[in-house]
mmCIF file of N, CA, C and O and ligand atoms in Angstrom:
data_model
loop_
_atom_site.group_PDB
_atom_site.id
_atom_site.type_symbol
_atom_site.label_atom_id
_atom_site.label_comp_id
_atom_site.label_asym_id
_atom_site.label_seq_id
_atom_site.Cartn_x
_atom_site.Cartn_y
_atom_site.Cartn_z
ATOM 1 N N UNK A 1 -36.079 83.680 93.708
ATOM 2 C CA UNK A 1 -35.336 84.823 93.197
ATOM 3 C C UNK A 1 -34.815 84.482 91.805
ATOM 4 O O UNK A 1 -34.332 83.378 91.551
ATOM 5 N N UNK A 2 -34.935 85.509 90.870
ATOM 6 C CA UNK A 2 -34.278 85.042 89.670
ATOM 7 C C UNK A 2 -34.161 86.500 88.890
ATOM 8 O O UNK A 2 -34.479 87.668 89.118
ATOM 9 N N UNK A 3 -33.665 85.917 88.075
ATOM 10 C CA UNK A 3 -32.671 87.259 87.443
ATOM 11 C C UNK A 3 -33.373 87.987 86.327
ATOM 12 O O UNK A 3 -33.889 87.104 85.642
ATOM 13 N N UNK A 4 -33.653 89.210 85.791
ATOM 14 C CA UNK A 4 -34.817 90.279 85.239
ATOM 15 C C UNK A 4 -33.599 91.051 84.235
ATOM 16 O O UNK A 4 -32.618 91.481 84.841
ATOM 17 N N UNK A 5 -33.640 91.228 82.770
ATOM 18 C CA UNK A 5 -33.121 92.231 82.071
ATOM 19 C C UNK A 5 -34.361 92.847 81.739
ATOM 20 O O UNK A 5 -35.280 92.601 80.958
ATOM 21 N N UNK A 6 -34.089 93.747 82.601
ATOM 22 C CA UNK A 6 -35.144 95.237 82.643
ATOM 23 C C UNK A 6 -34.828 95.976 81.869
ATOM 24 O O UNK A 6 -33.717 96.498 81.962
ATOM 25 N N UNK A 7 -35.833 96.339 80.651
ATOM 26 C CA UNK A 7 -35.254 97.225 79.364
ATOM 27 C C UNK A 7 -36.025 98.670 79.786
ATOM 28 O O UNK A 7 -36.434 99.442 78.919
ATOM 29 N N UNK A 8 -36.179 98.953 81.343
ATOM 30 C CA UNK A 8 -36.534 100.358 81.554
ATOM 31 C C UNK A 8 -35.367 100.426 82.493
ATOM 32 O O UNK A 8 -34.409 101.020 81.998
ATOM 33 N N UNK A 9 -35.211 100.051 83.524
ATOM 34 C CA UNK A 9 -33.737 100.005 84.242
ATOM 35 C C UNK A 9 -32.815 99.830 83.293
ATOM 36 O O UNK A 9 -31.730 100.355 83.544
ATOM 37 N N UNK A 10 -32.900 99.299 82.357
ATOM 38 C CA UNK A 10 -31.338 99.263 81.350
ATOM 39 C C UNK A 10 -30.394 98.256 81.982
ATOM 40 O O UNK A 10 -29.282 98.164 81.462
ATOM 41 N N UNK A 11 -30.658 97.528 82.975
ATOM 42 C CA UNK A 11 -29.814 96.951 83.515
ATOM 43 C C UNK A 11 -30.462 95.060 83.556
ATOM 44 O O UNK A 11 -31.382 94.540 82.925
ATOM 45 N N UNK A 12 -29.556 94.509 84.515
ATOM 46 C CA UNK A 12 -30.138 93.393 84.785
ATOM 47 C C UNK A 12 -30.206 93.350 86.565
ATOM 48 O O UNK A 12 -29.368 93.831 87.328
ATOM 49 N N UNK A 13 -31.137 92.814 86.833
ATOM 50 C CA UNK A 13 -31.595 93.201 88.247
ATOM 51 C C UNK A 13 -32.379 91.553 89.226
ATOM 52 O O UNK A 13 -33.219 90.842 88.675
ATOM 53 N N UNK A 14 -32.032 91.372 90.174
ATOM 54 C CA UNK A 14 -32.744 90.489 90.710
ATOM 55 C C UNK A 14 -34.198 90.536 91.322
ATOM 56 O O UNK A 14 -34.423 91.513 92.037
ATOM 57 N N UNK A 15 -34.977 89.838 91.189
ATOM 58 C CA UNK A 15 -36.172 89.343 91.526
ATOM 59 C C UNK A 15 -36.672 88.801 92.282
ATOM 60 O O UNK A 15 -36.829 87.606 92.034
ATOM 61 N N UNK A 16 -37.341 89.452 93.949
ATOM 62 C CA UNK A 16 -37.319 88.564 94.652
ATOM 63 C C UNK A 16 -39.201 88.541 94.937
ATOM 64 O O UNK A 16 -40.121 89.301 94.636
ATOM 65 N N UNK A 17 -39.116 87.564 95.484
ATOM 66 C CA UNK A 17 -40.629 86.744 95.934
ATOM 67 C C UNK A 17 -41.370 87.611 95.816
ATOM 68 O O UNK A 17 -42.163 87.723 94.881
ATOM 69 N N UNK A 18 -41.230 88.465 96.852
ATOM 70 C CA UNK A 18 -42.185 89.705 97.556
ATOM 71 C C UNK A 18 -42.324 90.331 96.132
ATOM 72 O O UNK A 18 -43.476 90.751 96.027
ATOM 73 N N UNK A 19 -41.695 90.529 95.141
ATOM 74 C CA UNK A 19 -42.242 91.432 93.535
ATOM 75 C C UNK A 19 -42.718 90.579 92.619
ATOM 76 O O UNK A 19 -42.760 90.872 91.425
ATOM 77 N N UNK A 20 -43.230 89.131 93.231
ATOM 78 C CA UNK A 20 -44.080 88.595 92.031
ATOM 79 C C UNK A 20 -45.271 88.661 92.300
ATOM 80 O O UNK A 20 -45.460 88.406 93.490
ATOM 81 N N UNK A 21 -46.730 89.025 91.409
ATOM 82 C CA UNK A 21 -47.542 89.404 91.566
ATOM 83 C C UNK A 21 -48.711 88.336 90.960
ATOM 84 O O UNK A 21 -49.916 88.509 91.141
ATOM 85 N N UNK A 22 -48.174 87.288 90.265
ATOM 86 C CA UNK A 22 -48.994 86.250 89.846
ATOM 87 C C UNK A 22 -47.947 85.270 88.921
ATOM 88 O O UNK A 22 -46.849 85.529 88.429
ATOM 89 N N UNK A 23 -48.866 83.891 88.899
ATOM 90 C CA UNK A 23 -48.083 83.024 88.136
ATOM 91 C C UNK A 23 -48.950 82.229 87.096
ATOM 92 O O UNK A 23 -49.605 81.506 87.846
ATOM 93 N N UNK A 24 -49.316 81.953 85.909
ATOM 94 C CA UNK A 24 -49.777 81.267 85.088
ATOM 95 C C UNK A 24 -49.145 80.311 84.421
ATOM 96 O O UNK A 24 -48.092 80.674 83.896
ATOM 97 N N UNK A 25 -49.540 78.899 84.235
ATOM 98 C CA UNK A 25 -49.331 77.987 83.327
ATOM 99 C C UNK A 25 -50.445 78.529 82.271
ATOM 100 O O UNK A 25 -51.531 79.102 82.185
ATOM 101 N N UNK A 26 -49.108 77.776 81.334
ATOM 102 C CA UNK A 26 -49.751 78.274 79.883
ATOM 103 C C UNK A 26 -49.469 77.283 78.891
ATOM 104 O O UNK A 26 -48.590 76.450 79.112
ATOM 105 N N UNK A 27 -49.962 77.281 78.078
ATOM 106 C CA UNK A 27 -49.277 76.291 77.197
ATOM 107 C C UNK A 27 -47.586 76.349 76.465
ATOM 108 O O UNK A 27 -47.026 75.440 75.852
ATOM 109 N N UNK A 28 -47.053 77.735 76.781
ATOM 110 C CA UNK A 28 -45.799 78.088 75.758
ATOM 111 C C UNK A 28 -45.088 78.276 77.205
ATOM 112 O O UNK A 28 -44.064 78.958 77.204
ATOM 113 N N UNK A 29 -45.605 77.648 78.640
ATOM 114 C CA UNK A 29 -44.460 77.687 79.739
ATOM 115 C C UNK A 29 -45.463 78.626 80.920
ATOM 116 O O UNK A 29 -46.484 79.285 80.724
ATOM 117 N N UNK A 30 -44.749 78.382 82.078
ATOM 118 C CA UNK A 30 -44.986 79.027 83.174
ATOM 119 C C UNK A 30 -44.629 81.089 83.337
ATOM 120 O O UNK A 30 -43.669 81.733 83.759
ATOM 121 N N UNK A 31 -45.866 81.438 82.796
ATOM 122 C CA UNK A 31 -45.596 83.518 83.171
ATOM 123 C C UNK A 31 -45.831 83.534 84.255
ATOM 124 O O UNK A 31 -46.808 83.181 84.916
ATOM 125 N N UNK A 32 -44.724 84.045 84.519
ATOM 126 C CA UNK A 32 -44.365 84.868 85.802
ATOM 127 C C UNK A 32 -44.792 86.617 85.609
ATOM 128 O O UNK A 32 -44.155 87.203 84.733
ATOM 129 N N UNK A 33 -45.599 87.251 86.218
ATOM 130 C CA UNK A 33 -45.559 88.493 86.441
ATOM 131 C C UNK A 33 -45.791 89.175 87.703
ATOM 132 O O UNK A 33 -46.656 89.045 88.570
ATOM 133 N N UNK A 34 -44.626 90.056 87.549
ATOM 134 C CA UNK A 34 -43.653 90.724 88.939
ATOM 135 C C UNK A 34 -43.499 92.191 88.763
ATOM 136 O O UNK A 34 -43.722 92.632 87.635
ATOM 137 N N UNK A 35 -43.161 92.991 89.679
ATOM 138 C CA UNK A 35 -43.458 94.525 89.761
ATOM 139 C C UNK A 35 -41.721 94.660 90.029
ATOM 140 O O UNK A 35 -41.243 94.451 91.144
ATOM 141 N N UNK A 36 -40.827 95.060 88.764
ATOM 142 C CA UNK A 36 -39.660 95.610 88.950
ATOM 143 C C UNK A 36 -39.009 96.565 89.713
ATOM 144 O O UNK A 36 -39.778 97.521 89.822
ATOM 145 N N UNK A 37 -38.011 96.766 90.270
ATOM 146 C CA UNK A 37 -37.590 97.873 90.652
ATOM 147 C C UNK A 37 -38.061 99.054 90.386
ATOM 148 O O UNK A 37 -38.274 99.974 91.175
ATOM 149 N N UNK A 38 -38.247 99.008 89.082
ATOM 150 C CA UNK A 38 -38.430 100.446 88.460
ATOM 151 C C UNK A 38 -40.089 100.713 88.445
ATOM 152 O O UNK A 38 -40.563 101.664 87.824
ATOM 153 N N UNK A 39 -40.908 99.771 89.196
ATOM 154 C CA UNK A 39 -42.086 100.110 89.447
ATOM 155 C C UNK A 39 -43.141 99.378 87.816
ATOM 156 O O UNK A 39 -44.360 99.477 87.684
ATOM 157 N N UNK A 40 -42.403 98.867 87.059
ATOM 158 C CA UNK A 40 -42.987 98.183 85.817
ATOM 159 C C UNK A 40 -43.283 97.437 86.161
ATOM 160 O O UNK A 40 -42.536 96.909 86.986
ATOM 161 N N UNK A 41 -44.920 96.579 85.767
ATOM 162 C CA UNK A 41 -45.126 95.446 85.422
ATOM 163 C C UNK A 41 -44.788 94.442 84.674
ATOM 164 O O UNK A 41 -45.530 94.499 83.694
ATOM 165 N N UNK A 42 -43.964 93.395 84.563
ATOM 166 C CA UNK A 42 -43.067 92.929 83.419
ATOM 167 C C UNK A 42 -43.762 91.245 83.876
ATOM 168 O O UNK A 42 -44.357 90.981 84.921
ATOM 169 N N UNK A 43 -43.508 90.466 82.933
ATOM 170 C CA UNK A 43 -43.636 89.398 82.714
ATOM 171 C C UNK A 43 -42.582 88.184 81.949
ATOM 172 O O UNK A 43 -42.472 88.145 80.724
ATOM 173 N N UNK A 44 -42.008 87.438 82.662
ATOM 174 C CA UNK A 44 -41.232 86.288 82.208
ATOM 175 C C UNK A 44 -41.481 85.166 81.899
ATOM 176 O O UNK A 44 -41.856 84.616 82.934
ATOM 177 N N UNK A 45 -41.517 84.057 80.603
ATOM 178 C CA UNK A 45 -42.142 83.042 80.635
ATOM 179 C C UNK A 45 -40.858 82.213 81.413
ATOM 180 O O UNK A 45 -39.803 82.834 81.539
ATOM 181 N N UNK A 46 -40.928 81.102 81.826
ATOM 182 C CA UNK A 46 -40.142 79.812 82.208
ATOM 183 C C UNK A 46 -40.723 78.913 82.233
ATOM 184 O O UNK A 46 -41.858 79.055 81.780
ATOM 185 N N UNK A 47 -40.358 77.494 82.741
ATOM 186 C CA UNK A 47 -40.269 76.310 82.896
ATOM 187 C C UNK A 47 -40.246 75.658 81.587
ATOM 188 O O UNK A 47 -39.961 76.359 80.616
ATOM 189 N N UNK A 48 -40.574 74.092 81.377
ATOM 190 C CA UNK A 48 -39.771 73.298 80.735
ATOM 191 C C UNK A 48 -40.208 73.462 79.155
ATOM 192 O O UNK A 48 -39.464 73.123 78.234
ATOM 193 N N UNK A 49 -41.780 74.142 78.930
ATOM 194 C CA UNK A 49 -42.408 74.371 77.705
ATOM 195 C C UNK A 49 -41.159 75.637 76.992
ATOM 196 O O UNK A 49 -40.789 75.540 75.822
ATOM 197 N N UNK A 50 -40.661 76.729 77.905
ATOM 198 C CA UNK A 50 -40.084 77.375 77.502
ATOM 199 C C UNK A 50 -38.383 76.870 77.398
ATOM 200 O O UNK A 50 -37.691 77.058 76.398
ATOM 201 N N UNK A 51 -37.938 76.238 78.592
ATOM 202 C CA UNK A 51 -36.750 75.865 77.485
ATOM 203 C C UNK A 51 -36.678 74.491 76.595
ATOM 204 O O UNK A 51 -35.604 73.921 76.408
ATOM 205 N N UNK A 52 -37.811 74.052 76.110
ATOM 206 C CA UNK A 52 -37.871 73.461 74.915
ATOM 207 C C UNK A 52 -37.781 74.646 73.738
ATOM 208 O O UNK A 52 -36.919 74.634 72.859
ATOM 209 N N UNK A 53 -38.868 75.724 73.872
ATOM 210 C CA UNK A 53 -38.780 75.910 72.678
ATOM 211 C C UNK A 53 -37.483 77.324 72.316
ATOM 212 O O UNK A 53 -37.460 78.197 71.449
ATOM 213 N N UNK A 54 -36.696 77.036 73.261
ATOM 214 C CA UNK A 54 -35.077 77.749 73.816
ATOM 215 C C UNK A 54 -34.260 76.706 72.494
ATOM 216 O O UNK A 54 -33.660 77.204 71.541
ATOM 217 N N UNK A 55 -34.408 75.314 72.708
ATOM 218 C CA UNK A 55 -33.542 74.538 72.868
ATOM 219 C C UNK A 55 -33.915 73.904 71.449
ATOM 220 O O UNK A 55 -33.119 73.167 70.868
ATOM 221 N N UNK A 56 -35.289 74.259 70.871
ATOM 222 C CA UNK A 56 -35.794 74.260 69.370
ATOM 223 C C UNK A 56 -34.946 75.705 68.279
ATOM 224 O O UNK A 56 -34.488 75.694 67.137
ATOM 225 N N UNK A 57 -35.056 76.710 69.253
ATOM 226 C CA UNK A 57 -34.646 77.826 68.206
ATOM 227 C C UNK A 57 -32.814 77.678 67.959
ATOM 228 O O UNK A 57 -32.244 78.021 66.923
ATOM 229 N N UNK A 58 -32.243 77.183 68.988
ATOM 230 C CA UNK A 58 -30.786 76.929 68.912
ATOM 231 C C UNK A 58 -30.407 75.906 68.162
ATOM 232 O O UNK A 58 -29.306 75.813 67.618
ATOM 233 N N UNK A 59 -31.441 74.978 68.097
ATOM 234 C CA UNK A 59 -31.033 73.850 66.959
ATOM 235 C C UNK A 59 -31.379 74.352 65.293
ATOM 236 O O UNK A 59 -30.749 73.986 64.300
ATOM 237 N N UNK A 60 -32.463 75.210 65.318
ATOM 238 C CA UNK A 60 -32.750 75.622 64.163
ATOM 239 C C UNK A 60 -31.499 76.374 63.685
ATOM 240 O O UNK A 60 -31.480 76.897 62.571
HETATM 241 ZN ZN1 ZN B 101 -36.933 97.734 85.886
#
């Protein structure tokens, strides 16, 4: 489960198992794509490729 700012819900919304629809490694981090509340296909990058380059733009 993890947490979704849905810019069609307008809100922020939780994410559970059953609405993820695939997972890719990638080189810029792990996409997640999941079927929102609001019936959107949306996509989140994570894991450690992504908060490096989190943790690159805050130092910049
Ligand atoms: Zn939504």
């Amino acid at each position: 489960m993890f947490d979704n700012n849905c810019q069609v819900c307008a809100s922020r919304v939780l994410i559970f198992p059953s609405q993820v629809t695939s997972l890719a490694n990638t080189h810029d981090g792990i996409v997640v794509t999941f079927t929102c509340w609001c019936d959107t296909e949306q996509t989140q990058v994570t894991g450690n490729a992504d908060r490096a380059a989190r943790a690159d733009a805050v130092a910049a």
